[in-house]
Amino acid sequence: MATLFSSLRRCATALALTLPAGLQAQQVTLDTRDPNQKQDPTYEQSLREWLANPRHSSPLVDHLPLAPGIPTPRDVLGYHVGAPRILTHYEKQLAYYRALEKASPRVKVETIGRSDEGRELVVVWISSDANMRQLAENRKNLARIADPRGMTDAQVKTLLAQTKPHYHLMGGLHSGETGPSETLMELAYRLTAESSPIINQIREQLYVSITPAADADGRDRNVDWFLRNQSMARPVASVPAAGAAAPGDSARRPATGAPAAFGGPLPYWGKYVYHDNNRDINIKLVQMRAIVDWYFTAFPPIMHDLHESLPLLY
Ligand SMILES: [Zn+2]
């Protein structure tokens, strides 16, 4: 999460240098809290319980702001993002993004297609109220900038000055890498609700958009498999309350004495494809094609695809 913020901030900073003089005058800020915004004490309490070492956190995410009328992930999901032993099914992720959209004009959920198994594929847009009113126009401008043939240098420069950059984040391309899809819900909340100087700056200078789970079908199959492993490992407790589990407990580790077939083999993630690292460019799969098709309607200058080196590490 902290590295995502750093990337977004660097983007906002770099772009400020290419923006018109009026915008260049803005100071880049690193302040991570608004002293006038109330913070969620249950989040800070959970972090203290879950982190073996507080230094594993960051000033960017060691607090969770509260904003009247805007639901935190916990308000909708029932737990804080990152709670041990919990992963979120795709449908619940969509429910959260839709709740954010309903609560704030800063959020818009765009349907971009259906997966092989019929799950709705979406892109979630977030920016300031003013930017969101200009979303269609800005998108049109980015398409023209992406293919500036026929324009003079002066026309391109004018268009650049009138256009705000767009930063796209994608999670869940590889279904066994579970963290990004969780993290993105919290990031969406922070970008919508937080009034710290650093978040205000990102929200005012950028459009951010999110693919919650690029392989929506595989996401659900992997969460089912994860939960099945847990229920076999812990027959007494089903899904525990947030914060109930010991930190660092690996869901992939069988309980002592568990049968050899514990939890079953890794799931067959796709309807037609078991797992293919080249699915990144495999546009035979309808969900991948939907993302590529969407890309050519939005032309985000930055597309940040989130992966994991080790499942469950983050
Ligand atoms: Zn990956």
Tab-separated table of C-alpha atoms and ligand atoms in Angstrom:
chain	number	residue	atom	x	y	z
A	1	MET	CA	0.000	0.000	0.000
A	2	ALA	CA	2.749	2.462	0.944
A	3	THR	CA	4.577	1.811	-2.320
A	4	LEU	CA	1.372	2.474	-4.243
A	5	PHE	CA	1.111	5.863	-2.606
A	6	SER	CA	4.734	6.596	-3.423
A	7	SER	CA	4.102	5.783	-7.076
A	8	LEU	CA	0.982	7.926	-7.187
A	9	ARG	CA	2.749	10.795	-5.481
A	10	ARG	CA	5.770	10.564	-7.780
A	11	CYS	CA	3.394	10.622	-10.713
A	12	ALA	CA	1.607	13.679	-9.372
A	13	THR	CA	4.948	15.369	-8.691
A	14	ALA	CA	6.491	14.589	-12.065
A	15	LEU	CA	3.400	15.705	-13.872
A	16	ALA	CA	3.237	18.914	-11.896
A	17	LEU	CA	6.534	19.817	-13.561
A	18	THR	CA	4.953	19.460	-16.992
A	19	LEU	CA	1.773	21.310	-16.114
A	20	PRO	CA	0.956	24.960	-16.803
A	21	ALA	CA	2.649	27.657	-14.745
A	22	GLY	CA	-0.310	28.126	-12.386
A	23	LEU	CA	-0.209	24.498	-11.353
A	24	GLN	CA	3.585	24.347	-11.196
A	25	ALA	CA	3.488	26.831	-8.368
A	26	GLN	CA	1.831	24.226	-6.136
A	27	GLN	CA	4.060	22.849	-3.426
A	28	VAL	CA	4.493	19.114	-3.370
A	29	THR	CA	3.445	17.942	0.051
A	30	LEU	CA	4.215	14.856	2.062
A	31	ASP	CA	1.846	15.449	4.985
A	32	THR	CA	0.021	12.205	5.543
A	33	ARG	CA	-2.631	13.310	8.029
A	34	ASP	CA	-5.286	15.960	8.265
A	35	PRO	CA	-5.298	16.974	11.948
A	36	ASN	CA	-8.968	17.875	11.616
A	37	GLN	CA	-10.014	14.470	10.297
A	38	LYS	CA	-11.074	11.817	12.786
A	39	GLN	CA	-9.253	8.490	12.541
A	40	ASP	CA	-10.716	5.013	13.039
A	41	PRO	CA	-9.420	3.741	16.403
A	42	THR	CA	-10.339	0.126	15.568
A	43	TYR	CA	-7.989	0.213	12.582
A	44	GLU	CA	-5.046	1.419	14.646
A	45	GLN	CA	-5.831	-1.161	17.318
A	46	SER	CA	-5.915	-3.927	14.692
A	47	LEU	CA	-2.585	-2.826	13.228
A	48	ARG	CA	-1.001	-2.999	16.659
A	49	GLU	CA	-2.296	-6.545	17.085
A	50	TRP	CA	-1.393	-7.768	13.610
A	51	LEU	CA	2.045	-6.308	13.048
A	52	ALA	CA	4.953	-8.092	14.662
A	53	ASN	CA	6.871	-4.832	14.346
A	54	PRO	CA	5.262	-1.374	13.940
A	55	ARG	CA	8.094	-0.472	11.547
A	56	HIS	CA	6.439	-2.769	9.018
A	57	SER	CA	3.815	-0.058	8.585
A	58	SER	CA	4.207	3.438	7.161
A	59	PRO	CA	2.940	6.932	8.020
A	60	LEU	CA	0.848	6.652	4.860
A	61	VAL	CA	-1.201	3.750	6.144
A	62	ASP	CA	-0.802	3.688	9.939
A	63	HIS	CA	-4.194	5.354	10.255
A	64	LEU	CA	-7.569	5.116	8.570
A	65	PRO	CA	-9.565	8.339	8.304
A	66	LEU	CA	-13.286	8.521	8.919
A	67	ALA	CA	-15.468	10.658	6.661
A	68	PRO	CA	-19.162	11.175	7.390
A	69	GLY	CA	-21.343	9.219	4.978
A	70	ILE	CA	-18.486	7.352	3.265
A	71	PRO	CA	-18.262	3.677	4.246
A	72	THR	CA	-14.880	2.243	5.212
A	73	PRO	CA	-14.151	-1.241	3.885
A	74	ARG	CA	-15.031	-2.592	7.339
A	75	ASP	CA	-18.457	-0.947	7.240
A	76	VAL	CA	-19.359	-3.032	4.179
A	77	LEU	CA	-17.168	-6.130	4.427
A	78	GLY	CA	-17.348	-6.533	8.194
A	79	TYR	CA	-13.559	-6.517	8.653
A	80	HIS	CA	-10.570	-4.331	7.954
A	81	VAL	CA	-8.700	-5.062	4.734
A	82	GLY	CA	-5.700	-7.190	5.616
A	83	ALA	CA	-7.320	-8.973	8.555
A	84	PRO	CA	-5.528	-12.282	9.099
A	85	ARG	CA	-7.117	-15.399	7.580
A	86	ILE	CA	-9.642	-13.450	5.536
A	87	LEU	CA	-9.879	-12.986	1.788
A	88	THR	CA	-12.693	-11.231	-0.035
A	89	HIS	CA	-14.791	-12.829	-2.754
A	90	TYR	CA	-15.125	-10.820	-5.942
A	91	GLU	CA	-18.829	-10.114	-5.457
A	92	LYS	CA	-18.104	-8.541	-2.079
A	93	GLN	CA	-15.361	-6.427	-3.630
A	94	LEU	CA	-17.866	-5.102	-6.153
A	95	ALA	CA	-20.360	-4.470	-3.352
A	96	TYR	CA	-17.757	-2.326	-1.631
A	97	TYR	CA	-16.897	-0.287	-4.719
A	98	ARG	CA	-20.598	0.230	-5.431
A	99	ALA	CA	-21.139	1.419	-1.843
A	100	LEU	CA	-18.318	3.946	-2.343
A	101	GLU	CA	-19.849	5.068	-5.629
A	102	LYS	CA	-23.239	5.554	-3.970
A	103	ALA	CA	-21.682	7.577	-1.160
A	104	SER	CA	-19.410	9.891	-3.139
A	105	PRO	CA	-19.386	11.746	-6.446
A	106	ARG	CA	-15.637	11.107	-6.477
A	107	VAL	CA	-16.202	7.457	-7.456
A	108	LYS	CA	-17.648	5.929	-10.612
A	109	VAL	CA	-17.919	2.210	-11.404
A	110	GLU	CA	-17.778	1.432	-15.131
A	111	THR	CA	-18.840	-1.983	-16.450
A	112	ILE	CA	-16.403	-3.185	-19.125
A	113	GLY	CA	-17.653	-6.712	-19.873
A	114	ARG	CA	-18.269	-10.179	-18.465
A	115	SER	CA	-15.861	-12.960	-17.521
A	116	ASP	CA	-15.994	-16.485	-18.986
A	117	GLU	CA	-18.310	-17.431	-16.124
A	118	GLY	CA	-20.455	-14.304	-16.385
A	119	ARG	CA	-19.003	-12.183	-13.595
A	120	GLU	CA	-19.308	-8.458	-14.199
A	121	LEU	CA	-15.958	-6.860	-15.045
A	122	VAL	CA	-15.490	-3.270	-13.944
A	123	VAL	CA	-13.107	-0.360	-13.767
A	124	VAL	CA	-13.458	1.909	-10.725
A	125	TRP	CA	-12.605	5.574	-11.286
A	126	ILE	CA	-11.624	7.949	-8.494
A	127	SER	CA	-10.734	11.621	-8.585
A	128	SER	CA	-11.867	14.954	-7.146
A	129	ASP	CA	-15.490	16.086	-7.543
A	130	ALA	CA	-14.400	18.663	-10.113
A	131	ASN	CA	-12.284	16.184	-12.066
A	132	MET	CA	-15.070	13.619	-12.135
A	133	ARG	CA	-17.353	16.159	-13.788
A	134	GLN	CA	-14.745	16.403	-16.575
A	135	LEU	CA	-14.070	12.667	-16.837
A	136	ALA	CA	-15.548	12.152	-20.321
A	137	GLU	CA	-13.786	15.199	-21.715
A	138	ASN	CA	-10.457	14.280	-20.125
A	139	ARG	CA	-10.736	10.764	-21.471
A	140	LYS	CA	-11.336	12.110	-24.946
A	141	ASN	CA	-8.282	14.341	-24.619
A	142	LEU	CA	-6.075	11.421	-23.544
A	143	ALA	CA	-7.214	9.475	-26.612
A	144	ARG	CA	-6.198	12.378	-28.842
A	145	ILE	CA	-2.838	12.715	-27.073
A	146	ALA	CA	-2.254	8.979	-27.546
A	147	ASP	CA	-2.583	9.462	-31.288
A	148	PRO	CA	-1.673	13.071	-32.060
A	149	ARG	CA	-1.463	12.625	-35.824
A	150	GLY	CA	-2.941	15.596	-37.605
A	151	MET	CA	-2.292	18.046	-34.781
A	152	THR	CA	0.381	20.736	-34.711
A	153	ASP	CA	2.918	20.913	-31.872
A	154	ALA	CA	1.093	23.937	-30.515
A	155	GLN	CA	-2.219	22.098	-30.535
A	156	VAL	CA	-0.678	19.152	-28.706
A	157	LYS	CA	0.818	21.467	-26.079
A	158	THR	CA	-2.528	23.173	-25.566
A	159	LEU	CA	-4.239	19.825	-25.190
A	160	LEU	CA	-1.621	18.618	-22.682
A	161	ALA	CA	-2.184	21.743	-20.618
A	162	GLN	CA	-5.938	21.070	-20.549
A	163	THR	CA	-5.652	17.381	-19.672
A	164	LYS	CA	-4.999	15.619	-16.390
A	165	PRO	CA	-3.041	12.359	-16.289
A	166	HIS	CA	-4.651	9.032	-15.559
A	167	TYR	CA	-3.031	6.300	-13.455
A	168	HIS	CA	-4.494	2.806	-13.759
A	169	LEU	CA	-3.968	0.080	-11.158
A	170	MET	CA	-4.748	-3.566	-11.764
A	171	GLY	CA	-4.917	-6.418	-9.246
A	172	GLY	CA	-5.630	-10.118	-9.444
A	173	LEU	CA	-4.174	-11.026	-12.820
A	174	HIS	CA	-2.685	-14.113	-11.130
A	175	SER	CA	-5.296	-15.545	-8.818
A	176	GLY	CA	-2.910	-17.022	-6.273
A	177	GLU	CA	-1.508	-13.540	-5.613
A	178	THR	CA	-4.228	-12.356	-3.301
A	179	GLY	CA	-3.015	-9.111	-1.738
A	180	PRO	CA	-3.518	-6.506	-4.452
A	181	SER	CA	-7.262	-7.085	-4.762
A	182	GLU	CA	-7.593	-6.586	-1.010
A	183	THR	CA	-5.305	-3.553	-0.882
A	184	LEU	CA	-7.044	-1.795	-3.751
A	185	MET	CA	-10.309	-1.563	-1.802
A	186	GLU	CA	-8.545	0.271	1.003
A	187	LEU	CA	-6.648	2.456	-1.447
A	188	ALA	CA	-9.946	3.380	-3.141
A	189	TYR	CA	-11.381	4.324	0.233
A	190	ARG	CA	-8.377	6.463	1.153
A	191	LEU	CA	-8.396	8.245	-2.193
A	192	THR	CA	-12.115	8.952	-1.758
A	193	ALA	CA	-12.339	9.853	1.909
A	194	GLU	CA	-8.993	11.078	3.230
A	195	SER	CA	-8.346	14.823	3.413
A	196	SER	CA	-4.609	14.741	4.170
A	197	PRO	CA	-2.494	17.064	2.008
A	198	ILE	CA	-0.838	14.167	0.190
A	199	ILE	CA	-4.146	12.514	-0.737
A	200	ASN	CA	-5.765	15.831	-1.667
A	201	GLN	CA	-2.870	16.410	-4.024
A	202	ILE	CA	-3.201	13.031	-5.705
A	203	ARG	CA	-6.984	13.385	-5.980
A	204	GLU	CA	-6.802	16.866	-7.493
A	205	GLN	CA	-3.980	16.220	-9.952
A	206	LEU	CA	-4.736	12.703	-11.180
A	207	TYR	CA	-7.471	10.402	-12.291
A	208	VAL	CA	-6.956	7.015	-10.667
A	209	SER	CA	-8.716	3.917	-11.932
A	210	ILE	CA	-8.724	0.354	-10.651
A	211	THR	CA	-9.272	-3.129	-12.030
A	212	PRO	CA	-10.264	-4.935	-8.798
A	213	ALA	CA	-9.490	-8.473	-10.053
A	214	ALA	CA	-8.361	-8.993	-13.618
A	215	ASP	CA	-9.282	-12.687	-13.424
A	216	ALA	CA	-12.552	-12.446	-11.491
A	217	ASP	CA	-13.401	-16.153	-11.896
A	218	GLY	CA	-9.992	-17.256	-10.665
A	219	ARG	CA	-10.187	-14.908	-7.726
A	220	ASP	CA	-13.315	-16.571	-6.385
A	221	ARG	CA	-11.973	-20.061	-6.976
A	222	ASN	CA	-8.799	-19.192	-5.100
A	223	VAL	CA	-10.723	-17.664	-2.182
A	224	ASP	CA	-12.930	-20.777	-1.998
A	225	TRP	CA	-9.809	-22.950	-1.918
A	226	PHE	CA	-8.224	-20.739	0.757
A	227	LEU	CA	-11.302	-20.914	2.964
A	228	ARG	CA	-11.669	-24.662	2.433
A	229	ASN	CA	-8.099	-25.119	3.619
A	230	GLN	CA	-8.855	-23.112	6.719
A	231	SER	CA	-12.023	-24.975	7.588
A	232	MET	CA	-10.158	-28.290	7.258
A	233	ALA	CA	-7.303	-26.989	9.362
A	234	ARG	CA	-9.557	-25.559	12.023
A	235	PRO	CA	-12.790	-27.531	12.232
A	236	VAL	CA	-13.884	-25.691	15.370
A	237	ALA	CA	-13.591	-22.112	14.155
A	238	SER	CA	-14.971	-21.400	10.699
A	239	VAL	CA	-14.191	-17.893	9.497
A	240	PRO	CA	-12.833	-16.103	12.555
A	241	ALA	CA	-13.620	-12.562	13.577
A	242	ALA	CA	-11.186	-9.917	12.391
A	243	GLY	CA	-8.048	-9.937	14.496
A	244	ALA	CA	-8.746	-13.313	16.041
A	245	ALA	CA	-5.864	-15.181	14.447
A	246	ALA	CA	-2.196	-15.139	15.298
A	247	PRO	CA	-0.148	-12.966	12.928
A	248	GLY	CA	2.105	-14.790	10.540
A	249	ASP	CA	-0.025	-17.924	10.506
A	250	SER	CA	0.244	-19.343	7.020
A	251	ALA	CA	-2.976	-20.558	5.452
A	252	ARG	CA	-0.944	-22.866	3.237
A	253	ARG	CA	0.434	-24.820	6.174
A	254	PRO	CA	-1.612	-27.929	6.992
A	255	ALA	CA	-2.584	-28.566	10.589
A	256	THR	CA	-0.705	-31.347	12.329
A	257	GLY	CA	-2.242	-34.675	11.445
A	258	ALA	CA	-4.197	-33.290	8.495
A	259	PRO	CA	-4.829	-35.780	5.705
A	260	ALA	CA	-2.413	-35.857	2.776
A	261	ALA	CA	-5.020	-34.381	0.450
A	262	PHE	CA	-5.429	-31.450	2.786
A	263	GLY	CA	-7.421	-28.708	1.117
A	264	GLY	CA	-7.125	-30.360	-2.266
A	265	PRO	CA	-4.759	-29.365	-5.053
A	266	LEU	CA	-4.442	-25.801	-6.241
A	267	PRO	CA	-7.660	-24.799	-7.962
A	268	TYR	CA	-8.231	-24.791	-11.676
A	269	TRP	CA	-8.458	-21.019	-11.843
A	270	GLY	CA	-10.023	-20.391	-15.212
A	271	LYS	CA	-12.950	-22.005	-16.970
A	272	TYR	CA	-10.721	-22.891	-19.907
A	273	VAL	CA	-7.188	-22.151	-18.690
A	274	TYR	CA	-5.641	-23.716	-15.596
A	275	HIS	CA	-2.928	-21.150	-15.169
A	276	ASP	CA	-0.902	-19.353	-17.755
A	277	ASN	CA	1.684	-16.757	-16.916
A	278	ASN	CA	1.271	-15.546	-20.451
A	279	ARG	CA	-2.386	-14.844	-19.837
A	280	ASP	CA	-1.101	-11.307	-19.314
A	281	ILE	CA	-1.152	-11.030	-23.060
A	282	ASN	CA	-3.607	-13.844	-23.768
A	283	ILE	CA	-6.498	-12.008	-25.328
A	284	LYS	CA	-8.236	-15.231	-26.258
A	285	LEU	CA	-9.657	-15.103	-22.722
A	286	VAL	CA	-12.697	-12.856	-22.662
A	287	GLN	CA	-11.730	-11.179	-19.384
A	288	MET	CA	-8.319	-10.231	-20.752
A	289	ARG	CA	-9.885	-8.982	-23.962
A	290	ALA	CA	-12.308	-6.811	-21.978
A	291	ILE	CA	-9.365	-5.098	-20.269
A	292	VAL	CA	-7.504	-4.536	-23.527
A	293	ASP	CA	-10.679	-3.195	-25.165
A	294	TRP	CA	-11.219	-0.871	-22.225
A	295	TYR	CA	-7.603	0.323	-22.423
A	296	PHE	CA	-8.262	1.591	-25.928
A	297	THR	CA	-11.170	3.677	-24.658
A	298	ALA	CA	-9.224	5.345	-21.850
A	299	PHE	CA	-5.513	5.432	-22.789
A	300	PRO	CA	-4.087	5.675	-19.257
A	301	PRO	CA	-0.496	6.923	-19.618
A	302	ILE	CA	0.442	4.736	-16.643
A	303	MET	CA	-0.809	1.186	-16.143
A	304	HIS	CA	0.468	-0.352	-12.925
A	305	ASP	CA	-0.100	-4.112	-12.744
A	306	LEU	CA	0.227	-5.422	-9.187
A	307	HIS	CA	1.722	-8.845	-8.458
A	308	GLU	CA	3.248	-10.714	-5.533
A	309	SER	CA	6.478	-12.586	-5.167
A	310	LEU	CA	4.930	-14.792	-2.484
A	311	PRO	CA	1.208	-15.316	-1.931
A	312	LEU	CA	0.007	-14.015	1.429
A	313	LEU	CA	3.240	-12.116	2.066
A	314	TYR	CA	1.683	-8.698	1.795
B	1	ZN	ZN	1.670	-12.455	-10.852
